[in-house]
Amino acid sequence: LRRRARPQPPTAVNRGARRAVVAAYAVAAVGALWTVATTRWGGHPERLATLTAEGGPFETATALALAALGVWAILRRRRWWIVAGVLFLLAALEELSWGQHLFGFETPGWLRGRNHQGEANLHNLIDSEIFSAALLTPIHATLVVLPLLAVMFPEWRRKTPLARVPAHTSLILCFGWGLHAWGVPVAATDSTALVVALAFAGIAIAKSDAWRQPEIIVHWLAVCVATVVFAAVAGIYRYYNMQYEIRELFVVLGVAHWLTGWAPRRPAANLGHPH
């Protein structure tokens, strides 16, 4: 009889993919800080607008991250991972307006009048504020707010798997969260929620052994410093679009960090049949 391969447990860490996500996050974080700092203090007032333009470096990086995550998920060779991978690939194409900025083709007439940015994509058929809130609010609630609450309240911690969301996942999302229009009244909810989340993270570090690790403390401090920097340069932000292109990149990296933490280590083996 040919022995059946034993699949890896779903909680096994895919270390290669996780390292790639962490490296991408480090590069993106440095790039974001450099962009806002040189825009505000480096004599390049248009740099943020240039790098976050449609089809610009940050949007392209987001699309590439989505595509890489999609390919990686498909290679898990499990039904739901394949479905998720296809969705990530479609999201990457949507982010690039299906190559419109690359190839320069015109938006179809039936779409041009309905698309808020006149582009060849579907997600801009929805108002950007509504779309952003509908997408980002559940992600931040699931991977930042609820896990932090679960860490802080032991009774709840035992009842929800959200307490097992990696601390670094939450902090990656908090870093990107800092890139918003500080000081604008309509963004006050974002500002307040981020400050509260970072305060909760500090309490989690004080109360939870899982969070009281040197690398987590350093990461938390770095995100706090970055948040102060992002708030200090608030005058360079534009509420509509602009810095949100950078923010989307960190949302994708945060989700990727979370997924690579509990996905199967290797693709499903081709199981032989007894004969």
PDB file of C-alpha atoms in Angstrom:
ATOM      1  CA  LEU A   1       0.000   0.000   0.000  1.00  0.00           C
ATOM      2  CA  ARG A   2       1.195   3.515  -0.775  1.00  0.00           C
ATOM      3  CA  ARG A   3       1.202   5.526   2.398  1.00  0.00           C
ATOM      4  CA  ARG A   4      -0.889   8.633   2.479  1.00  0.00           C
ATOM      5  CA  ALA A   5       1.049  11.806   3.130  1.00  0.00           C
ATOM      6  CA  ARG A   6       0.072  13.467   6.353  1.00  0.00           C
ATOM      7  CA  PRO A   7      -0.979  17.063   5.698  1.00  0.00           C
ATOM      8  CA  GLN A   8       0.611  19.833   7.740  1.00  0.00           C
ATOM      9  CA  PRO A   9      -1.568  21.213  10.531  1.00  0.00           C
ATOM     10  CA  PRO A  10      -3.359  24.428   9.563  1.00  0.00           C
ATOM     11  CA  THR A  11      -1.616  26.358  12.333  1.00  0.00           C
ATOM     12  CA  ALA A  12       1.884  25.650  11.020  1.00  0.00           C
ATOM     13  CA  VAL A  13       3.742  28.823  10.099  1.00  0.00           C
ATOM     14  CA  ASN A  14       4.829  29.186   6.486  1.00  0.00           C
ATOM     15  CA  ARG A  15       8.157  30.692   7.427  1.00  0.00           C
ATOM     16  CA  GLY A  16       9.387  31.513   3.916  1.00  0.00           C
ATOM     17  CA  ALA A  17       6.265  33.470   3.038  1.00  0.00           C
ATOM     18  CA  ARG A  18       6.211  35.149   6.447  1.00  0.00           C
ATOM     19  CA  ARG A  19       9.810  36.334   6.027  1.00  0.00           C
ATOM     20  CA  ALA A  20       8.960  37.750   2.593  1.00  0.00           C
ATOM     21  CA  VAL A  21       6.009  39.672   4.059  1.00  0.00           C
ATOM     22  CA  VAL A  22       8.135  41.068   6.891  1.00  0.00           C
ATOM     23  CA  ALA A  23      10.818  42.167   4.419  1.00  0.00           C
ATOM     24  CA  ALA A  24       8.214  43.831   2.193  1.00  0.00           C
ATOM     25  CA  TYR A  25       6.752  45.579   5.236  1.00  0.00           C
ATOM     26  CA  ALA A  26      10.160  46.918   6.283  1.00  0.00           C
ATOM     27  CA  VAL A  27      10.816  48.316   2.803  1.00  0.00           C
ATOM     28  CA  ALA A  28       7.311  49.789   2.544  1.00  0.00           C
ATOM     29  CA  ALA A  29       7.556  51.383   6.010  1.00  0.00           C
ATOM     30  CA  VAL A  30      10.853  53.050   5.199  1.00  0.00           C
ATOM     31  CA  GLY A  31       9.421  54.162   1.845  1.00  0.00           C
ATOM     32  CA  ALA A  32       6.331  55.667   3.482  1.00  0.00           C
ATOM     33  CA  LEU A  33       8.336  57.551   6.108  1.00  0.00           C
ATOM     34  CA  TRP A  34      10.792  58.803   3.480  1.00  0.00           C
ATOM     35  CA  THR A  35       7.920  59.945   1.261  1.00  0.00           C
ATOM     36  CA  VAL A  36       6.106  61.975   3.898  1.00  0.00           C
ATOM     37  CA  ALA A  37       9.323  63.354   5.444  1.00  0.00           C
ATOM     38  CA  THR A  38      10.790  64.559   2.143  1.00  0.00           C
ATOM     39  CA  THR A  39       7.436  65.960   1.074  1.00  0.00           C
ATOM     40  CA  ARG A  40       7.166  68.002   4.270  1.00  0.00           C
ATOM     41  CA  TRP A  41      10.775  68.833   5.074  1.00  0.00           C
ATOM     42  CA  GLY A  42      12.866  67.819   2.067  1.00  0.00           C
ATOM     43  CA  GLY A  43      11.873  70.502  -0.425  1.00  0.00           C
ATOM     44  CA  HIS A  44       9.738  68.206  -2.586  1.00  0.00           C
ATOM     45  CA  PRO A  45       6.150  69.332  -1.854  1.00  0.00           C
ATOM     46  CA  GLU A  46       4.687  67.280  -4.717  1.00  0.00           C
ATOM     47  CA  ARG A  47       6.436  64.008  -3.925  1.00  0.00           C
ATOM     48  CA  LEU A  48       3.519  62.503  -1.996  1.00  0.00           C
ATOM     49  CA  ALA A  49       1.085  63.409  -4.771  1.00  0.00           C
ATOM     50  CA  THR A  50       3.418  62.018  -7.435  1.00  0.00           C
ATOM     51  CA  LEU A  51       4.146  58.702  -5.732  1.00  0.00           C
ATOM     52  CA  THR A  52       0.509  58.087  -4.779  1.00  0.00           C
ATOM     53  CA  ALA A  53      -0.954  58.994  -8.172  1.00  0.00           C
ATOM     54  CA  GLU A  54      -3.065  56.465 -10.056  1.00  0.00           C
ATOM     55  CA  GLY A  55      -0.693  53.945 -11.566  1.00  0.00           C
ATOM     56  CA  GLY A  56       2.136  55.248  -9.369  1.00  0.00           C
ATOM     57  CA  PRO A  57       4.675  53.284  -7.296  1.00  0.00           C
ATOM     58  CA  PHE A  58       2.515  52.713  -4.224  1.00  0.00           C
ATOM     59  CA  GLU A  59      -0.540  51.589  -6.176  1.00  0.00           C
ATOM     60  CA  THR A  60       1.659  49.290  -8.255  1.00  0.00           C
ATOM     61  CA  ALA A  61       3.264  47.887  -5.090  1.00  0.00           C
ATOM     62  CA  THR A  62      -0.186  47.170  -3.664  1.00  0.00           C
ATOM     63  CA  ALA A  63      -1.205  45.356  -6.836  1.00  0.00           C
ATOM     64  CA  LEU A  64       2.013  43.314  -6.848  1.00  0.00           C
ATOM     65  CA  ALA A  65       1.502  42.384  -3.195  1.00  0.00           C
ATOM     66  CA  LEU A  66      -2.052  41.252  -3.947  1.00  0.00           C
ATOM     67  CA  ALA A  67      -0.854  39.244  -6.950  1.00  0.00           C
ATOM     68  CA  ALA A  68       1.928  37.578  -4.951  1.00  0.00           C
ATOM     69  CA  LEU A  69      -0.522  36.726  -2.169  1.00  0.00           C
ATOM     70  CA  GLY A  70      -2.934  35.337  -4.759  1.00  0.00           C
ATOM     71  CA  VAL A  71      -0.336  33.080  -6.362  1.00  0.00           C
ATOM     72  CA  TRP A  72       0.868  31.899  -2.962  1.00  0.00           C
ATOM     73  CA  ALA A  73      -2.693  31.071  -1.859  1.00  0.00           C
ATOM     74  CA  ILE A  74      -3.423  29.143  -5.062  1.00  0.00           C
ATOM     75  CA  LEU A  75      -0.247  27.113  -4.539  1.00  0.00           C
ATOM     76  CA  ARG A  76      -1.686  25.888  -1.218  1.00  0.00           C
ATOM     77  CA  ARG A  77      -3.790  23.592  -3.473  1.00  0.00           C
ATOM     78  CA  ARG A  78      -6.715  23.554  -1.127  1.00  0.00           C
ATOM     79  CA  ARG A  79     -10.168  24.510  -2.293  1.00  0.00           C
ATOM     80  CA  TRP A  80     -10.782  27.605  -0.182  1.00  0.00           C
ATOM     81  CA  TRP A  81      -7.213  28.825  -0.552  1.00  0.00           C
ATOM     82  CA  ILE A  82      -7.585  28.601  -4.326  1.00  0.00           C
ATOM     83  CA  VAL A  83     -10.808  30.624  -4.150  1.00  0.00           C
ATOM     84  CA  ALA A  84      -9.090  33.221  -1.979  1.00  0.00           C
ATOM     85  CA  GLY A  85      -6.106  33.301  -4.343  1.00  0.00           C
ATOM     86  CA  VAL A  86      -8.302  33.968  -7.357  1.00  0.00           C
ATOM     87  CA  LEU A  87     -10.005  36.804  -5.473  1.00  0.00           C
ATOM     88  CA  PHE A  88      -6.631  38.326  -4.588  1.00  0.00           C
ATOM     89  CA  LEU A  89      -5.555  38.158  -8.232  1.00  0.00           C
ATOM     90  CA  LEU A  90      -8.787  39.834  -9.336  1.00  0.00           C
ATOM     91  CA  ALA A  91      -8.229  42.518  -6.687  1.00  0.00           C
ATOM     92  CA  ALA A  92      -4.723  43.101  -8.084  1.00  0.00           C
ATOM     93  CA  LEU A  93      -6.128  43.603 -11.580  1.00  0.00           C
ATOM     94  CA  GLU A  94      -8.817  45.927 -10.206  1.00  0.00           C
ATOM     95  CA  GLU A  95      -6.139  47.941  -8.397  1.00  0.00           C
ATOM     96  CA  LEU A  96      -4.345  48.461 -11.718  1.00  0.00           C
ATOM     97  CA  SER A  97      -7.622  49.172 -13.547  1.00  0.00           C
ATOM     98  CA  TRP A  98      -6.928  46.038 -15.566  1.00  0.00           C
ATOM     99  CA  GLY A  99      -3.761  47.561 -17.031  1.00  0.00           C
ATOM    100  CA  GLN A 100      -5.373  50.804 -18.176  1.00  0.00           C
ATOM    101  CA  HIS A 101      -2.556  53.036 -16.913  1.00  0.00           C
ATOM    102  CA  LEU A 102       0.056  50.636 -18.267  1.00  0.00           C
ATOM    103  CA  PHE A 103      -1.399  50.175 -21.746  1.00  0.00           C
ATOM    104  CA  GLY A 104      -3.251  53.468 -22.027  1.00  0.00           C
ATOM    105  CA  PHE A 105      -6.598  52.177 -23.288  1.00  0.00           C
ATOM    106  CA  GLU A 106      -9.774  54.213 -22.918  1.00  0.00           C
ATOM    107  CA  THR A 107     -12.464  53.489 -20.353  1.00  0.00           C
ATOM    108  CA  PRO A 108     -15.484  51.888 -22.074  1.00  0.00           C
ATOM    109  CA  GLY A 109     -18.296  54.386 -22.550  1.00  0.00           C
ATOM    110  CA  TRP A 110     -20.818  52.412 -20.496  1.00  0.00           C
ATOM    111  CA  LEU A 111     -18.379  52.503 -17.549  1.00  0.00           C
ATOM    112  CA  ARG A 112     -16.924  55.998 -17.879  1.00  0.00           C
ATOM    113  CA  GLY A 113     -20.056  57.819 -16.802  1.00  0.00           C
ATOM    114  CA  ARG A 114     -20.653  55.566 -13.803  1.00  0.00           C
ATOM    115  CA  ASN A 115     -17.083  55.289 -12.505  1.00  0.00           C
ATOM    116  CA  HIS A 116     -16.230  57.982  -9.945  1.00  0.00           C
ATOM    117  CA  GLN A 117     -12.688  58.288 -11.332  1.00  0.00           C
ATOM    118  CA  GLY A 118     -13.495  57.531 -14.959  1.00  0.00           C
ATOM    119  CA  GLU A 119     -11.333  54.391 -14.871  1.00  0.00           C
ATOM    120  CA  ALA A 120     -11.745  50.870 -16.208  1.00  0.00           C
ATOM    121  CA  ASN A 121     -12.484  49.201 -12.896  1.00  0.00           C
ATOM    122  CA  LEU A 122     -15.511  48.203 -10.867  1.00  0.00           C
ATOM    123  CA  HIS A 123     -14.603  49.219  -7.319  1.00  0.00           C
ATOM    124  CA  ASN A 124     -14.790  52.908  -8.191  1.00  0.00           C
ATOM    125  CA  LEU A 125     -18.435  52.495  -9.107  1.00  0.00           C
ATOM    126  CA  ILE A 126     -18.907  52.903  -5.349  1.00  0.00           C
ATOM    127  CA  ASP A 127     -18.115  56.190  -3.631  1.00  0.00           C
ATOM    128  CA  SER A 128     -14.524  55.981  -2.359  1.00  0.00           C
ATOM    129  CA  GLU A 129     -15.443  56.848   1.240  1.00  0.00           C
ATOM    130  CA  ILE A 130     -18.155  54.201   1.360  1.00  0.00           C
ATOM    131  CA  PHE A 131     -15.934  51.585  -0.303  1.00  0.00           C
ATOM    132  CA  SER A 132     -13.010  52.340   2.008  1.00  0.00           C
ATOM    133  CA  ALA A 133     -15.185  52.179   5.122  1.00  0.00           C
ATOM    134  CA  ALA A 134     -16.860  48.949   4.002  1.00  0.00           C
ATOM    135  CA  LEU A 135     -13.479  47.307   3.347  1.00  0.00           C
ATOM    136  CA  LEU A 136     -11.193  48.712   6.025  1.00  0.00           C
ATOM    137  CA  THR A 137     -13.549  48.802   9.008  1.00  0.00           C
ATOM    138  CA  PRO A 138     -14.102  44.993   9.150  1.00  0.00           C
ATOM    139  CA  ILE A 139     -10.375  44.346   8.597  1.00  0.00           C
ATOM    140  CA  HIS A 140      -9.259  46.692  11.369  1.00  0.00           C
ATOM    141  CA  ALA A 141     -12.002  45.461  13.691  1.00  0.00           C
ATOM    142  CA  THR A 142     -11.088  41.793  13.117  1.00  0.00           C
ATOM    143  CA  LEU A 143      -7.296  42.076  13.100  1.00  0.00           C
ATOM    144  CA  VAL A 144      -6.664  45.025  15.436  1.00  0.00           C
ATOM    145  CA  VAL A 145      -9.480  46.082  17.753  1.00  0.00           C
ATOM    146  CA  LEU A 146     -11.086  42.757  18.691  1.00  0.00           C
ATOM    147  CA  PRO A 147      -7.766  40.888  19.147  1.00  0.00           C
ATOM    148  CA  LEU A 148      -6.530  43.651  21.474  1.00  0.00           C
ATOM    149  CA  LEU A 149      -9.741  43.514  23.491  1.00  0.00           C
ATOM    150  CA  ALA A 150      -9.433  39.731  23.637  1.00  0.00           C
ATOM    151  CA  VAL A 151      -5.918  40.047  25.047  1.00  0.00           C
ATOM    152  CA  MET A 152      -7.009  42.606  27.630  1.00  0.00           C
ATOM    153  CA  PHE A 153     -10.015  40.653  28.921  1.00  0.00           C
ATOM    154  CA  PRO A 154      -9.103  37.070  29.945  1.00  0.00           C
ATOM    155  CA  GLU A 155     -12.703  35.857  30.136  1.00  0.00           C
ATOM    156  CA  TRP A 156     -13.282  36.794  26.502  1.00  0.00           C
ATOM    157  CA  ARG A 157      -9.838  35.552  25.469  1.00  0.00           C
ATOM    158  CA  ARG A 158     -10.843  31.975  26.173  1.00  0.00           C
ATOM    159  CA  LYS A 159     -13.952  32.283  24.007  1.00  0.00           C
ATOM    160  CA  THR A 160     -12.566  33.726  20.779  1.00  0.00           C
ATOM    161  CA  PRO A 161      -9.779  32.728  18.377  1.00  0.00           C
ATOM    162  CA  LEU A 162      -9.149  36.440  17.703  1.00  0.00           C
ATOM    163  CA  ALA A 163      -6.801  36.505  20.694  1.00  0.00           C
ATOM    164  CA  ARG A 164      -4.431  34.440  18.540  1.00  0.00           C
ATOM    165  CA  VAL A 165      -4.078  37.083  15.829  1.00  0.00           C
ATOM    166  CA  PRO A 166      -0.309  37.823  15.812  1.00  0.00           C
ATOM    167  CA  ALA A 167       0.683  41.065  17.508  1.00  0.00           C
ATOM    168  CA  HIS A 168       2.810  42.029  14.507  1.00  0.00           C
ATOM    169  CA  THR A 169      -0.232  41.697  12.223  1.00  0.00           C
ATOM    170  CA  SER A 170      -2.129  44.243  14.313  1.00  0.00           C
ATOM    171  CA  LEU A 171       0.877  46.579  14.424  1.00  0.00           C
ATOM    172  CA  ILE A 172       1.402  46.452  10.650  1.00  0.00           C
ATOM    173  CA  LEU A 173      -2.195  47.567  10.201  1.00  0.00           C
ATOM    174  CA  CYS A 174      -1.726  50.294  12.833  1.00  0.00           C
ATOM    175  CA  PHE A 175       1.300  51.617  10.945  1.00  0.00           C
ATOM    176  CA  GLY A 176      -0.736  52.005   7.768  1.00  0.00           C
ATOM    177  CA  TRP A 177      -3.659  53.386   9.759  1.00  0.00           C
ATOM    178  CA  GLY A 178      -1.505  56.376  10.690  1.00  0.00           C
ATOM    179  CA  LEU A 179      -1.501  57.519   7.066  1.00  0.00           C
ATOM    180  CA  HIS A 180      -4.683  59.531   7.041  1.00  0.00           C
ATOM    181  CA  ALA A 181      -5.701  63.173   6.985  1.00  0.00           C
ATOM    182  CA  TRP A 182      -4.920  64.108  10.589  1.00  0.00           C
ATOM    183  CA  GLY A 183      -6.645  67.280  11.698  1.00  0.00           C
ATOM    184  CA  VAL A 184      -9.497  67.038   9.204  1.00  0.00           C
ATOM    185  CA  PRO A 185     -12.799  66.854  11.128  1.00  0.00           C
ATOM    186  CA  VAL A 186     -14.240  64.070   8.969  1.00  0.00           C
ATOM    187  CA  ALA A 187     -11.152  61.953   9.739  1.00  0.00           C
ATOM    188  CA  ALA A 188     -11.381  62.500  13.510  1.00  0.00           C
ATOM    189  CA  THR A 189     -12.826  59.016  13.989  1.00  0.00           C
ATOM    190  CA  ASP A 190      -9.791  57.463  12.288  1.00  0.00           C
ATOM    191  CA  SER A 191      -7.394  59.505  14.431  1.00  0.00           C
ATOM    192  CA  THR A 192      -9.168  58.701  17.691  1.00  0.00           C
ATOM    193  CA  ALA A 193      -9.535  54.999  16.907  1.00  0.00           C
ATOM    194  CA  LEU A 194      -5.833  54.667  16.062  1.00  0.00           C
ATOM    195  CA  VAL A 195      -4.680  56.399  19.247  1.00  0.00           C
ATOM    196  CA  VAL A 196      -6.991  54.166  21.294  1.00  0.00           C
ATOM    197  CA  ALA A 197      -5.723  51.046  19.472  1.00  0.00           C
ATOM    198  CA  LEU A 198      -2.087  51.949  20.189  1.00  0.00           C
ATOM    199  CA  ALA A 199      -2.988  52.619  23.828  1.00  0.00           C
ATOM    200  CA  PHE A 200      -4.689  49.215  24.015  1.00  0.00           C
ATOM    201  CA  ALA A 201      -1.556  47.669  22.472  1.00  0.00           C
ATOM    202  CA  GLY A 202       0.525  49.255  25.231  1.00  0.00           C
ATOM    203  CA  ILE A 203      -1.826  47.795  27.843  1.00  0.00           C
ATOM    204  CA  ALA A 204      -1.637  44.409  26.113  1.00  0.00           C
ATOM    205  CA  ILE A 205       2.160  44.552  26.349  1.00  0.00           C
ATOM    206  CA  ALA A 206       1.868  45.268  30.067  1.00  0.00           C
ATOM    207  CA  LYS A 207      -0.728  42.555  30.725  1.00  0.00           C
ATOM    208  CA  SER A 208       0.011  39.703  28.302  1.00  0.00           C
ATOM    209  CA  ASP A 209       3.068  37.478  28.155  1.00  0.00           C
ATOM    210  CA  ALA A 210       2.303  36.889  24.476  1.00  0.00           C
ATOM    211  CA  TRP A 211       2.748  40.617  23.780  1.00  0.00           C
ATOM    212  CA  ARG A 212       5.596  41.226  26.255  1.00  0.00           C
ATOM    213  CA  GLN A 213       8.296  40.184  23.808  1.00  0.00           C
ATOM    214  CA  PRO A 214      11.274  42.430  22.917  1.00  0.00           C
ATOM    215  CA  GLU A 215      10.554  42.410  19.180  1.00  0.00           C
ATOM    216  CA  ILE A 216       6.883  43.268  19.766  1.00  0.00           C
ATOM    217  CA  ILE A 217       7.751  46.106  22.144  1.00  0.00           C
ATOM    218  CA  VAL A 218      10.239  47.532  19.623  1.00  0.00           C
ATOM    219  CA  HIS A 219       7.670  47.220  16.832  1.00  0.00           C
ATOM    220  CA  TRP A 220       5.008  48.965  18.941  1.00  0.00           C
ATOM    221  CA  LEU A 221       7.379  51.813  19.813  1.00  0.00           C
ATOM    222  CA  ALA A 222       8.337  52.186  16.140  1.00  0.00           C
ATOM    223  CA  VAL A 223       4.677  52.381  15.119  1.00  0.00           C
ATOM    224  CA  CYS A 224       4.015  54.974  17.841  1.00  0.00           C
ATOM    225  CA  VAL A 225       6.920  57.102  16.569  1.00  0.00           C
ATOM    226  CA  ALA A 226       5.758  56.717  12.957  1.00  0.00           C
ATOM    227  CA  THR A 227       2.251  57.750  13.991  1.00  0.00           C
ATOM    228  CA  VAL A 228       3.630  60.935  15.577  1.00  0.00           C
ATOM    229  CA  VAL A 229       5.539  61.670  12.363  1.00  0.00           C
ATOM    230  CA  PHE A 230       2.466  61.087  10.204  1.00  0.00           C
ATOM    231  CA  ALA A 231       0.401  63.367  12.444  1.00  0.00           C
ATOM    232  CA  ALA A 232       3.110  66.038  12.436  1.00  0.00           C
ATOM    233  CA  VAL A 233       3.057  66.320   8.635  1.00  0.00           C
ATOM    234  CA  ALA A 234      -0.737  66.456   8.446  1.00  0.00           C
ATOM    235  CA  GLY A 235      -0.631  69.533   6.243  1.00  0.00           C
ATOM    236  CA  ILE A 236       0.634  67.551   3.249  1.00  0.00           C
ATOM    237  CA  TYR A 237      -2.314  65.141   3.164  1.00  0.00           C
ATOM    238  CA  ARG A 238      -5.326  65.433   0.978  1.00  0.00           C
ATOM    239  CA  TYR A 239      -8.446  63.821   2.354  1.00  0.00           C
ATOM    240  CA  TYR A 240      -9.585  62.461  -0.996  1.00  0.00           C
ATOM    241  CA  ASN A 241      -7.221  59.706  -2.167  1.00  0.00           C
ATOM    242  CA  MET A 242      -3.496  60.559  -2.035  1.00  0.00           C
ATOM    243  CA  GLN A 243      -2.051  58.974   1.133  1.00  0.00           C
ATOM    244  CA  TYR A 244      -4.736  56.283   1.081  1.00  0.00           C
ATOM    245  CA  GLU A 245      -2.825  54.581  -1.738  1.00  0.00           C
ATOM    246  CA  ILE A 246      -0.022  54.007   0.775  1.00  0.00           C
ATOM    247  CA  ARG A 247      -2.453  52.941   3.467  1.00  0.00           C
ATOM    248  CA  GLU A 248      -3.924  50.253   1.212  1.00  0.00           C
ATOM    249  CA  LEU A 249      -0.463  48.724   0.772  1.00  0.00           C
ATOM    250  CA  PHE A 250      -0.119  48.191   4.527  1.00  0.00           C
ATOM    251  CA  VAL A 251      -3.604  46.711   4.743  1.00  0.00           C
ATOM    252  CA  VAL A 252      -2.593  44.100   2.164  1.00  0.00           C
ATOM    253  CA  LEU A 253       0.701  43.411   3.978  1.00  0.00           C
ATOM    254  CA  GLY A 254      -1.116  43.062   7.300  1.00  0.00           C
ATOM    255  CA  VAL A 255      -3.594  40.588   5.853  1.00  0.00           C
ATOM    256  CA  ALA A 256      -0.718  38.699   4.202  1.00  0.00           C
ATOM    257  CA  HIS A 257       1.152  38.521   7.516  1.00  0.00           C
ATOM    258  CA  TRP A 258      -1.935  37.109   9.204  1.00  0.00           C
ATOM    259  CA  LEU A 259      -2.676  34.537   6.487  1.00  0.00           C
ATOM    260  CA  THR A 260       0.891  33.251   6.278  1.00  0.00           C
ATOM    261  CA  GLY A 261       0.837  32.685  10.019  1.00  0.00           C
ATOM    262  CA  TRP A 262      -1.732  29.909  10.022  1.00  0.00           C
ATOM    263  CA  ALA A 263      -1.780  28.564   6.485  1.00  0.00           C
ATOM    264  CA  PRO A 264      -0.497  25.048   5.800  1.00  0.00           C
ATOM    265  CA  ARG A 265       3.282  24.981   5.587  1.00  0.00           C
ATOM    266  CA  ARG A 266       3.263  23.173   2.235  1.00  0.00           C
ATOM    267  CA  PRO A 267       0.733  22.595  -0.534  1.00  0.00           C
ATOM    268  CA  ALA A 268      -1.540  19.610  -0.135  1.00  0.00           C
ATOM    269  CA  ALA A 269       0.189  16.443  -1.297  1.00  0.00           C
ATOM    270  CA  ASN A 270      -1.208  14.312  -4.094  1.00  0.00           C
ATOM    271  CA  LEU A 271      -2.571  11.437  -2.055  1.00  0.00           C
ATOM    272  CA  GLY A 272      -2.131   8.025  -3.575  1.00  0.00           C
ATOM    273  CA  HIS A 273      -4.854   5.413  -3.599  1.00  0.00           C
ATOM    274  CA  PRO A 274      -4.270   1.959  -2.160  1.00  0.00           C
ATOM    275  CA  HIS A 275      -3.784  -0.708  -4.762  1.00  0.00           C
TER     276      HIS A 275
END
